[in-house]
Structure formats: structure tokens, C-alpha cells
mmCIF file of C-alpha atoms in Angstrom:
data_model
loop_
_atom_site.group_PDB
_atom_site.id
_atom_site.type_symbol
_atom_site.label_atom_id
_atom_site.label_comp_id
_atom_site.label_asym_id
_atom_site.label_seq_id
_atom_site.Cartn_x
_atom_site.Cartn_y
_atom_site.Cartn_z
ATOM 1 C CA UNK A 1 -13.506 30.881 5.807
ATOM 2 C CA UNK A 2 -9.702 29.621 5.784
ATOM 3 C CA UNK A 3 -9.852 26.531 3.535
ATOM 4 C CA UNK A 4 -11.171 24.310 1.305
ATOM 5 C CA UNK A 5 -10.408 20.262 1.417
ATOM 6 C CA UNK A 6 -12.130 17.503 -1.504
ATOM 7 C CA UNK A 7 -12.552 14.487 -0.736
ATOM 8 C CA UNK A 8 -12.174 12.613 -4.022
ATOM 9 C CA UNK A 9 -12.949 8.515 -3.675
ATOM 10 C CA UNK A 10 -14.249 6.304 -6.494
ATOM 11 C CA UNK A 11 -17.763 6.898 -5.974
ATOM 12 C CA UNK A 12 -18.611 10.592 -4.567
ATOM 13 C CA UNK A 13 -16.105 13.490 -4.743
ATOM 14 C CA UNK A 14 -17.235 16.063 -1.868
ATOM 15 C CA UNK A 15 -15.768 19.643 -0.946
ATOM 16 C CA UNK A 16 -15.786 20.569 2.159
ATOM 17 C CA UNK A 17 -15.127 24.661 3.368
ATOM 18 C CA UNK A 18 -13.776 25.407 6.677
ATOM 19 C CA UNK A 19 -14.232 28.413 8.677
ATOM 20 C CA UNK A 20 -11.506 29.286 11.617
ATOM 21 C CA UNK A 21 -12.438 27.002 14.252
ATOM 22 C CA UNK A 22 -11.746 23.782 11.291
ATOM 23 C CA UNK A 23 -15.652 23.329 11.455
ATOM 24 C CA UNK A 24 -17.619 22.669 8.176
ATOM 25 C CA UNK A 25 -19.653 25.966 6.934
ATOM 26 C CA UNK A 26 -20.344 24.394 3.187
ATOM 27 C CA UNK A 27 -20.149 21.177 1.594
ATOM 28 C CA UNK A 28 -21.231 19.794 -1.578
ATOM 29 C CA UNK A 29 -21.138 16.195 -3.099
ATOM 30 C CA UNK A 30 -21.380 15.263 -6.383
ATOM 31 C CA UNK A 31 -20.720 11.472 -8.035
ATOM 32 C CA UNK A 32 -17.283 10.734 -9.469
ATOM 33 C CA UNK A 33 -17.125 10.808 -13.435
ATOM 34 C CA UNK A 34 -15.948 7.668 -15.356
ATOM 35 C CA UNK A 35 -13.908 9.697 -17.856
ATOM 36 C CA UNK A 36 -10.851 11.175 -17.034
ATOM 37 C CA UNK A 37 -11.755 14.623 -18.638
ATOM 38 C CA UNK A 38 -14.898 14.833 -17.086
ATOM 39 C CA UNK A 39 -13.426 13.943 -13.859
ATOM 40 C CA UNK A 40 -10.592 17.207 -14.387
ATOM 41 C CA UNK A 41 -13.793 19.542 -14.877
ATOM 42 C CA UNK A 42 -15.517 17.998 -11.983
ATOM 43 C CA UNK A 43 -12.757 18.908 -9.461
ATOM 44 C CA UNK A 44 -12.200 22.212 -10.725
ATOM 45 C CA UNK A 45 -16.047 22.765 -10.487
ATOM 46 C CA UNK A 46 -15.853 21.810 -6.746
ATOM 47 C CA UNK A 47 -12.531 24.157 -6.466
ATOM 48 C CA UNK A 48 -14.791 27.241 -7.882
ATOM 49 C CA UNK A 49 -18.066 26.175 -6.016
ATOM 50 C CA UNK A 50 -15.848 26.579 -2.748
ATOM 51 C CA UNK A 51 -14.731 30.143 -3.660
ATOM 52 C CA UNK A 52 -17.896 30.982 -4.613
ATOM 53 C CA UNK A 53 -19.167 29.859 -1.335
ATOM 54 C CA UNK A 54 -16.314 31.697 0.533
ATOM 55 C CA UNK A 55 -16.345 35.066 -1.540
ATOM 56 C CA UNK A 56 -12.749 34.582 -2.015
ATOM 57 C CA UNK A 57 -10.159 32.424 -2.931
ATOM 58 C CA UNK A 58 -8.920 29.706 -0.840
ATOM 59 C CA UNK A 59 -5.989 27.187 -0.251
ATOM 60 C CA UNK A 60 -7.389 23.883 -1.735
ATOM 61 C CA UNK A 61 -6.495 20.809 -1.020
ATOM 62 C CA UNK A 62 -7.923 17.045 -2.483
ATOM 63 C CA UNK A 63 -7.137 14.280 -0.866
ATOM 64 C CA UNK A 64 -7.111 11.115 -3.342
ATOM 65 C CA UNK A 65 -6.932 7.714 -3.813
ATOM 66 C CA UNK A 66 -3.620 6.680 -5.209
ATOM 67 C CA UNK A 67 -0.738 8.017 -5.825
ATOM 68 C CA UNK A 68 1.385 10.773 -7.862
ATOM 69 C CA UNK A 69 4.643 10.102 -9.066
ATOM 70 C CA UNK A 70 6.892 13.165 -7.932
ATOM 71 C CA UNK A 71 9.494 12.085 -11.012
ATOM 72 C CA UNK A 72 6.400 12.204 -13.845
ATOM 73 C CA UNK A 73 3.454 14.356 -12.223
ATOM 74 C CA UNK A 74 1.290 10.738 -13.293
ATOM 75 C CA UNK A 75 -1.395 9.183 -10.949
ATOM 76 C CA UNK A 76 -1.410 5.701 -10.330
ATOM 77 C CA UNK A 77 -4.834 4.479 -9.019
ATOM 78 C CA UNK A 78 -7.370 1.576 -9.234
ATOM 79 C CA UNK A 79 -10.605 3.144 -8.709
ATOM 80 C CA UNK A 80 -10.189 6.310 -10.658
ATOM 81 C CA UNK A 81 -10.024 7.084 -14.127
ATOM 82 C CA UNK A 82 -6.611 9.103 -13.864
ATOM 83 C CA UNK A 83 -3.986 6.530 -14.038
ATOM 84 C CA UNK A 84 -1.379 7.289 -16.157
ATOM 85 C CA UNK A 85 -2.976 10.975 -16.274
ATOM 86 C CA UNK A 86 -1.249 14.026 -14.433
ATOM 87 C CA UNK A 87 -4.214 14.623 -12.513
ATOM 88 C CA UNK A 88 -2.811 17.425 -10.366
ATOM 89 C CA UNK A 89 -1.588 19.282 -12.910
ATOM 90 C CA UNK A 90 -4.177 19.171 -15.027
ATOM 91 C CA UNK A 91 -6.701 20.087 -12.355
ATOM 92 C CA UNK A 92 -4.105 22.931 -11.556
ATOM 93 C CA UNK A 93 -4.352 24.490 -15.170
ATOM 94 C CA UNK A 94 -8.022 24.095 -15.387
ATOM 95 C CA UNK A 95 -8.583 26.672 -12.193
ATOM 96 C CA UNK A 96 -5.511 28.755 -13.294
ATOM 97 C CA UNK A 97 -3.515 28.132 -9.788
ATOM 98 C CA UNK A 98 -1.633 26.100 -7.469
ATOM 99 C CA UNK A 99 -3.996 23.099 -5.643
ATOM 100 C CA UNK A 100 -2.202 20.845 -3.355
ATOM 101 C CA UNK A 101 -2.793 16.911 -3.607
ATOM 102 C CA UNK A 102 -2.355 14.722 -1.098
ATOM 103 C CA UNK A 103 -2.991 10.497 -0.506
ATOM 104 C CA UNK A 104 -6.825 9.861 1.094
ATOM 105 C CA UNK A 105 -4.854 8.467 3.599
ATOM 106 C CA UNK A 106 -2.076 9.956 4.434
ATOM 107 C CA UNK A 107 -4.463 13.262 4.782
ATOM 108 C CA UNK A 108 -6.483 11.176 7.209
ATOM 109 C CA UNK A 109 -3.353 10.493 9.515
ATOM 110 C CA UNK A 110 -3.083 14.333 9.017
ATOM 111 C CA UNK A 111 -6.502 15.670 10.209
ATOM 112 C CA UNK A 112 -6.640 12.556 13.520
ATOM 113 C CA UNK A 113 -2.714 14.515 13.960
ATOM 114 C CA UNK A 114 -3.393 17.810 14.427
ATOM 115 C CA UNK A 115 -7.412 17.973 15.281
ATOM 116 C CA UNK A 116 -8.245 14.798 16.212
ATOM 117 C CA UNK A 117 -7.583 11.690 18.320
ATOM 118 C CA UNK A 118 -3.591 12.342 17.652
ATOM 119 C CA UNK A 119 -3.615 15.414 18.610
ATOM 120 C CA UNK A 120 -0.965 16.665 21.081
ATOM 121 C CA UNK A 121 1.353 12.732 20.191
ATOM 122 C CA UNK A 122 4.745 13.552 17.943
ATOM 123 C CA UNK A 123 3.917 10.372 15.952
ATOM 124 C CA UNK A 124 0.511 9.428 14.840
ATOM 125 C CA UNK A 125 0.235 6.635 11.970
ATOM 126 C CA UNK A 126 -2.997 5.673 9.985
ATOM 127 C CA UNK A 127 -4.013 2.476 8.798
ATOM 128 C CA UNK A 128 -6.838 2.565 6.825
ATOM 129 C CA UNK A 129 -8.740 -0.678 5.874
ATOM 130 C CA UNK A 130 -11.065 -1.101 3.326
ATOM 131 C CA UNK A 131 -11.439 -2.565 0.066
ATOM 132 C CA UNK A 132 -7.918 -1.837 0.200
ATOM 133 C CA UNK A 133 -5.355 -1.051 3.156
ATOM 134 C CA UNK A 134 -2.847 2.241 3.371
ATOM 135 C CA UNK A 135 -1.861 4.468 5.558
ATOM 136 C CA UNK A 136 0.317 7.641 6.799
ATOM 137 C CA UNK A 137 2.660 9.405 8.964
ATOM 138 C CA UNK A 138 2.536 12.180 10.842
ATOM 139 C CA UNK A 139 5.357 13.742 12.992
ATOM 140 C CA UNK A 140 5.015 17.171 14.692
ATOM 141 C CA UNK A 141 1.726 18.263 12.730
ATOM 142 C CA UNK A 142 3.411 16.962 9.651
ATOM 143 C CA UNK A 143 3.299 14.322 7.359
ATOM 144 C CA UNK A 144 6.454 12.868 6.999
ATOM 145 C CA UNK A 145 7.893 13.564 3.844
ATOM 146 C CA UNK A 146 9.966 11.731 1.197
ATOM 147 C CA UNK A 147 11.099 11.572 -2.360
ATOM 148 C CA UNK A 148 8.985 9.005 -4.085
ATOM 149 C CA UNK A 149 6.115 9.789 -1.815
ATOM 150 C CA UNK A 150 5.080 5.657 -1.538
ATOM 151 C CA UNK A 151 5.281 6.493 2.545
ATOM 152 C CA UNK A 152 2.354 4.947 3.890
ATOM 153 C CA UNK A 153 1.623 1.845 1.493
ATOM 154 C CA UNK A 154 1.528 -0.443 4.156
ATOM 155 C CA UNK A 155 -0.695 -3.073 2.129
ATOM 156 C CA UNK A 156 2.003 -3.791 -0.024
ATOM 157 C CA UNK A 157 4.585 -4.774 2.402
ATOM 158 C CA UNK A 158 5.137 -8.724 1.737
ATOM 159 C CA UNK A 159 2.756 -11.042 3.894
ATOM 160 C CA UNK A 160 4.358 -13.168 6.934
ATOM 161 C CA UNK A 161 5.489 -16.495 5.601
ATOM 162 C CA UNK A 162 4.953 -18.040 8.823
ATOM 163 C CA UNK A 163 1.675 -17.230 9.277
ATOM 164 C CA UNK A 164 0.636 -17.785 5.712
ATOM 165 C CA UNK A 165 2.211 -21.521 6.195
ATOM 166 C CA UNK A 166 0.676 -22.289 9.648
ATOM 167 C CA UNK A 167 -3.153 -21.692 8.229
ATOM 168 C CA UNK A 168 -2.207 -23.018 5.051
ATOM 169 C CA UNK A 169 -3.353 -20.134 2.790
ATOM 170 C CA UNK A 170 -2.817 -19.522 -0.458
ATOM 171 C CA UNK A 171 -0.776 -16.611 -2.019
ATOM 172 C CA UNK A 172 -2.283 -14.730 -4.401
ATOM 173 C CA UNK A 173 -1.426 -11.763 -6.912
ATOM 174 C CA UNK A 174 -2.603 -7.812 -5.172
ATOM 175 C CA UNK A 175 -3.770 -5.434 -7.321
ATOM 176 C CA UNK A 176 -0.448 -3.630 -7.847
ATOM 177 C CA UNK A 177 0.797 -6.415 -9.638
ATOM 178 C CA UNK A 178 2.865 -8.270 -6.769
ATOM 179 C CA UNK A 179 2.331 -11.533 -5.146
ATOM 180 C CA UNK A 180 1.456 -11.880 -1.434
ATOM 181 C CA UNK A 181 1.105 -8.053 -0.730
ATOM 182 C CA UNK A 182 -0.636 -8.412 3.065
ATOM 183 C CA UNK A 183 -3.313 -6.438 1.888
ATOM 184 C CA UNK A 184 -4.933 -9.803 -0.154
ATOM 185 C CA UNK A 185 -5.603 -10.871 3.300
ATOM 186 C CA UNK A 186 -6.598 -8.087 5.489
ATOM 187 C CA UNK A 187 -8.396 -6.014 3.423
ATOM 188 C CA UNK A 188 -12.214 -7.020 2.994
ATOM 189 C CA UNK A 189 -11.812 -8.795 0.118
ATOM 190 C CA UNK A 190 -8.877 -10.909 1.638
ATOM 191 C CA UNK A 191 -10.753 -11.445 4.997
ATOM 192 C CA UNK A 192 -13.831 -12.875 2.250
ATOM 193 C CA UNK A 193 -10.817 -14.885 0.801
ATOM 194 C CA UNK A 194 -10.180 -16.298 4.163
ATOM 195 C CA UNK A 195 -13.583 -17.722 5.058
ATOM 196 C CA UNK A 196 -13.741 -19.200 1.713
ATOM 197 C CA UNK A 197 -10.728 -20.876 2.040
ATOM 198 C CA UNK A 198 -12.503 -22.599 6.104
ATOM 199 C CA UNK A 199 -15.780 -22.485 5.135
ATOM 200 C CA UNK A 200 -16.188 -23.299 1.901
ATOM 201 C CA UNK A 201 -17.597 -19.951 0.543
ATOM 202 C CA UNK A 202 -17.330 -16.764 0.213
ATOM 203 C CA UNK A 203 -18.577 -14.608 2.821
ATOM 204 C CA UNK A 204 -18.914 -11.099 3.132
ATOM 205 C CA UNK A 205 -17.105 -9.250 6.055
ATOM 206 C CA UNK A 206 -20.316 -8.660 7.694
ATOM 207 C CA UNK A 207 -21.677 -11.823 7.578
ATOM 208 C CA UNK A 208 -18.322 -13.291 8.801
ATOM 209 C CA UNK A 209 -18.758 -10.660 11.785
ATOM 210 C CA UNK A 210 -22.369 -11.485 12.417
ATOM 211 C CA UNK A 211 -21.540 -15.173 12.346
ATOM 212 C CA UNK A 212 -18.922 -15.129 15.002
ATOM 213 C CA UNK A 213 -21.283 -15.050 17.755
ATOM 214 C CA UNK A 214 -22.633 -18.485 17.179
ATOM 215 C CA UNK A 215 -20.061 -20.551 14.361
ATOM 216 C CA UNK A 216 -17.068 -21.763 15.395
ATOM 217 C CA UNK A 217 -15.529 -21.336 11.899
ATOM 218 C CA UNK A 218 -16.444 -17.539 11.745
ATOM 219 C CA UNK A 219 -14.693 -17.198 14.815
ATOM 220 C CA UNK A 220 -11.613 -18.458 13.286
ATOM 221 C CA UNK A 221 -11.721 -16.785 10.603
ATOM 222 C CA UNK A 222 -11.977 -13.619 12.387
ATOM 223 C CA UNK A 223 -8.604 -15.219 14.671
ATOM 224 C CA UNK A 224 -6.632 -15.360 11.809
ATOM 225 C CA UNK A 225 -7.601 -12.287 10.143
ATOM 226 C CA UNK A 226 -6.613 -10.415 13.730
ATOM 227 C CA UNK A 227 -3.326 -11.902 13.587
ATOM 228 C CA UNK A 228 -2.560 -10.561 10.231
ATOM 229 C CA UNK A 229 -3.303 -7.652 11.012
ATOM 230 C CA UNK A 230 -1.567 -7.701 14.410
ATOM 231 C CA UNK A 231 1.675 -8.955 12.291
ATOM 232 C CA UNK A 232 1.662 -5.719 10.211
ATOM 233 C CA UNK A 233 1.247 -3.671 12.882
ATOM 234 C CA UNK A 234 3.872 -5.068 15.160
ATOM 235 C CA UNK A 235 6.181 -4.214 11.501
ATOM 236 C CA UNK A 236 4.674 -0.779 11.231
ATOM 237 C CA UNK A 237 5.627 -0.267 15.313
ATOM 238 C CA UNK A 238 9.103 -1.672 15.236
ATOM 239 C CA UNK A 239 9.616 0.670 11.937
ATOM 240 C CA UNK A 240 8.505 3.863 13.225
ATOM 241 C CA UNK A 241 7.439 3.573 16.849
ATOM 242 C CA UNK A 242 4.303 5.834 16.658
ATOM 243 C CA UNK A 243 2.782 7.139 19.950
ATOM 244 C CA UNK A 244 -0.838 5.940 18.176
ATOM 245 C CA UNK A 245 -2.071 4.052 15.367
ATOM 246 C CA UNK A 246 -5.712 5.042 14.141
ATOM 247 C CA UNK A 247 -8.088 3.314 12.393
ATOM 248 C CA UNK A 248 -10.432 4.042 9.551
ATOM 249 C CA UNK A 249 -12.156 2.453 6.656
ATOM 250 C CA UNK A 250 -15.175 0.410 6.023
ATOM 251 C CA UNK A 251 -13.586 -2.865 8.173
ATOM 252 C CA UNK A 252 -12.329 0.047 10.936
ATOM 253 C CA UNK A 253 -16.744 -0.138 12.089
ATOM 254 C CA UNK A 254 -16.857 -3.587 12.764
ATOM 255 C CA UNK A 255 -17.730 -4.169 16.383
ATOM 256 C CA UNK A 256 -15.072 -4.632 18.945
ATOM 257 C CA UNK A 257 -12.432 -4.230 16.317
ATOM 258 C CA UNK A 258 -10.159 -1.939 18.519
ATOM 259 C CA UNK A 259 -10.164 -4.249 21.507
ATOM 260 C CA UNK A 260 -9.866 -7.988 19.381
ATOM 261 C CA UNK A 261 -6.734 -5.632 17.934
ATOM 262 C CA UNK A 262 -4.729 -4.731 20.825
ATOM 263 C CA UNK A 263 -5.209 -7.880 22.188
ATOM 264 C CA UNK A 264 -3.718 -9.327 19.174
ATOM 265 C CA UNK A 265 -0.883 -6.698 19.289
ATOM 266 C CA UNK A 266 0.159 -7.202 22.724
ATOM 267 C CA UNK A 267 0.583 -11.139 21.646
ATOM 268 C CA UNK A 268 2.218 -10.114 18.618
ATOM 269 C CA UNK A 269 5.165 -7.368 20.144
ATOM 270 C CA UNK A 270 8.750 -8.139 20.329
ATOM 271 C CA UNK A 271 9.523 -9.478 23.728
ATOM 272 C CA UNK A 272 7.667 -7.685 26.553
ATOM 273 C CA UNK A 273 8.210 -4.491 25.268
ATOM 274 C CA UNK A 274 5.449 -1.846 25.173
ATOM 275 C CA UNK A 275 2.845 -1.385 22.263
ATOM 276 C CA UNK A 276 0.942 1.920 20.642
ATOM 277 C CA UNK A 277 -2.600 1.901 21.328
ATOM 278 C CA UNK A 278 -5.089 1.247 18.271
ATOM 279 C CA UNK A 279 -7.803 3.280 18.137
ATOM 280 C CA UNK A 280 -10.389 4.670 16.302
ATOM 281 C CA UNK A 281 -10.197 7.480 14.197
ATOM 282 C CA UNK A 282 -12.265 10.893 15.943
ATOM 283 C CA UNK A 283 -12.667 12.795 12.228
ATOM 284 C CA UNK A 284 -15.316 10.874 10.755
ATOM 285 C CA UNK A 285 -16.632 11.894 7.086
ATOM 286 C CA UNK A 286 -15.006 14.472 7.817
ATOM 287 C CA UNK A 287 -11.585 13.757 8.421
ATOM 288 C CA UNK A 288 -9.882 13.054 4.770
ATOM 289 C CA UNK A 289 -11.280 16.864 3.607
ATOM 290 C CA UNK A 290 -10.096 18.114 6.567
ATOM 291 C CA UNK A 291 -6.531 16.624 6.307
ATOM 292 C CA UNK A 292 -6.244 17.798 2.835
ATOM 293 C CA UNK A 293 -7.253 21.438 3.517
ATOM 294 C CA UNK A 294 -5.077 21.702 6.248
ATOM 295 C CA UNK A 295 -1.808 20.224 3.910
ATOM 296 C CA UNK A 296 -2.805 22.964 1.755
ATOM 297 C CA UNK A 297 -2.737 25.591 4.661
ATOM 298 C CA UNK A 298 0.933 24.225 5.333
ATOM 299 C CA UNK A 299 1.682 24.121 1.814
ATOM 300 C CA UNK A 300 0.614 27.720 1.631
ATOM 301 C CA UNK A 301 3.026 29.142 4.175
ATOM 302 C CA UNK A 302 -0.254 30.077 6.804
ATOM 303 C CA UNK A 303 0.217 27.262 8.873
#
């Protein structure tokens, strides 16, 4: 056994050990704690549970939802009880050594980089779409680093005006505080938001998807949600130029997502110039523990 990756969300936190080939020999799940103390024991539990498992100590990594300020050591998240908290370090002193953390997402673009459908490409970028939408970066087997570490929070860049204006939407405040982050409207909630706003009510995302077979609106809907979407991607390409863009996430399942995408892309690009495919992401459950164990190989000088 090399590794160990968590997998910490807002509902489950699950630790995942790898053996040389990157395949899963142990895992064990356990639900996230409400208190923030609680939740510090928790992961170190899962940190000595893996060790235990492997008979020795490992490089640990947890990949987690939010952020970490590199200026204050403080987590900022929404569906954790650690904002505000120095998660990593306290997490850290509870097992008595070093644990990397890294963004859910950013270990995601990580994992499809270097074992999955990236693998091989120099520049492989996430987008992750959920309840929430974010991202990551990977060049060379490596996430692409920076100061502030906010690489990758693609729901937050602004909304297009144009397209906001030509279906007449409204503009409302994101979670983080700003107005029209593009993540009120492609994220599930936003896509709900949307059908509300041409039908009346508020649907879920799979009801809107079920609908479009036979309702007119649904379809719609589902048209203007694609060119959102297609909008922020044709920003993330003319930012970075990444060989592929993967998809994960609850919204990433819905059925013929990956072809209603490119199609919308290919409208979307600057001039006739070429597009990265979007595709889905290989990793499965799988992929976010993966990610992080492998950041904490890296981190660890082994890889």
C-alpha cells in the first residue's frame, strides 16, 4: 500500500487506501459530523484507520470542499462546519504529522490527469457541477499552482450580461456573497431557478430533464441552461486552452449532457477556431480520493 486519499463532502467523509497499481485495497465511510471538533476527530480517525489497514504509515491526502486561505491556514466552506476554522492544521496536530489538503475539485482534475480520461494531455481542466460549480487545473501531472490558491473557482466568474438580458433573467446574490456569480444559473439550483422563471415553478433538474422529451418549455429551459454553460466554457478555453475539459458532479449524469455540450461549445467559440472536447470524467467515486492521495505522493517527494 502507497497511499491514502479522504474524500471529505458534506454528507459522508470516506478513506480510500491504494496499493501500487492506484487500485482501492480498503475503504471506509463514515457520515460527516455537524460540529467542527467532532469533525477534526473524525478525519484523524479515518487517517489512523488507513494506517492501521496498511501496517504502516502513509502519505494522506483529503480532498475538501472549500477552500484554505494560504495567508491564515482558515477554511472557507458552505457545507462544512470548518469555516473560519484551520481545518488542516488542526487535523495535522491531532495525528501528530504532516497531511496534505487539497480542493474536491481541483483533486478531481488531478486523478482524470494522471490516471484517468486526461491522461497522457499537458492540460486537463475540471468543471464540476453540482449543487455548486468549481473546478481545476492540471498541467504536466500537476495542478497548477498559485498564491491565493482560488485557481479553479470558475462559478464565481461574473455571468454574461448578454445572455442574462436576451432571456430576461434575473440576477441574483451566490452564496459567496456576490451578485450574478454564473454559478446561480448553472448549477442545479440555478437551472431550478431557470424553469421557474418559464414555467412558472420550480422544477427539479431531473424533472426538467425528464420533461424535455415531450414540453416545449423544458426544452428551453434546458437551451438556455446549455448556453450558459457553453459561455463559461468558451471563457475557461480562451483563458487556458486545455487539451480536455471533464465533467463531474450530480448534473455531469444527466443524459446526453456531453453531446448537448459540445454542440453548444462549437456555437459558442471565437471565430472558427478549434474547441477542447467535453467529456466525462473516467474516475468515478473514486476519483476525488484518488486525486488527493496522489497530491500527497507529490507533496511527499515519491512522485
Amino acid at each position: 500500500m502507497i497511499a491514502a486519499g479522504i474524500d471529505l463532502g458534506g454528507t459522508k467523509i470516506e478513506v480510500q487506501v491504494f496499493d501500487q497499481d492506484w487500485q482501492v485495497v480498503a475503504r471506509n465511510r463514515i457520515a460527516t459530523p455537524k460540529e467542527y471538533d467532532v469533525l477534526v476527530c473524525a478525519l484523524a480517525g479515518q487517517v489512523v484507520w488507513a494506517e492501521e489497514k496498511a501496517g504502516e504509515k502513509l502519505p494522506v491526502g483529503i480532498g475538501g470542499a472549500g477552500l484554505v486561505n494560504p495567508l491564515t491556514g482558515l477554511a472557507l466552506t458552505s457545507n462544512l462546519s470548518a469555516s473560519g476554522k484551520p481545518l488542516p492544521h488542526d487535523v495535522e496536530a491531532a495525528v501528530g504529522r504532516p497531511v496534505t489538503y487539497v480542493n474536491d475539485c481541483r483533486a478531481l482534475a488531478l486523478s482524470e490527469a494522471v490516471f484517468g480520461v486526461g491522461k497522457g494531455l499537458h492540460t486537463v481542466m475540471s468543471l464540476i457541477l453540482g449543487t455548486g460549480v468549481g473546478g481545476g487545473i492540471s498541467v504536466n501531472g500537476k495542478l497548477l499552482p498559485g498564491p491565493n490558491m482560488t485557481g479553479g473557482e470558475f462559478g464565481h466568474i461574473s455571468a454574461p450580461a448578454h445572455l442574462v438580458n436576451q432571456y430576461g433573467l434575473d440576477v441574483v446574490k451566490c452564496g459567496c456573497g456576490r451578485i450574478g456569480c454564473i454559478e446561480t444559473f448553472i448549477a442545479g439550483p440555478g437551472l431550478s431557478r431557470i424553469a421557474e422563471k418559464f414555467m412558472g415553478r420550480s422544477l427539479s433538474p431531473s424533472e426538467i430533464v425528464s420533461a424535455r422529451a415531450h414540453d416545449v418549455n423544458a426544452q428551453k429551459i434546458w437551451q438556455i441552461w446549455c448556453a450558459f454553460a457553453a459561455d463559461l466554457l468558451r471563457t475557461l478555453t480562451l483563458v487556458v486552452d486545455p487539451d480536455i475539459i471533464v465533467l463531474a458532479g450530480g448534473l455531469s449524469q444527466i443524459p446526453g449532457l456531453t453531446d448537448d455540450l459540445n454542440a453548444a461549445v462549437l456555437s459558442a467559440r471565437l471565430g472558427d477556431f478549434g474547441v477542447p472536447p467535453v467529456v466525462l470524467a473516467q474516475g468515478g467515486a473514486s476519483s476525488g480520493a484518488r486525486g488527493a492521495a496522489y497530491a500527497a505522493m507529490q507533496e511527499a517527494g515519491y512522485v
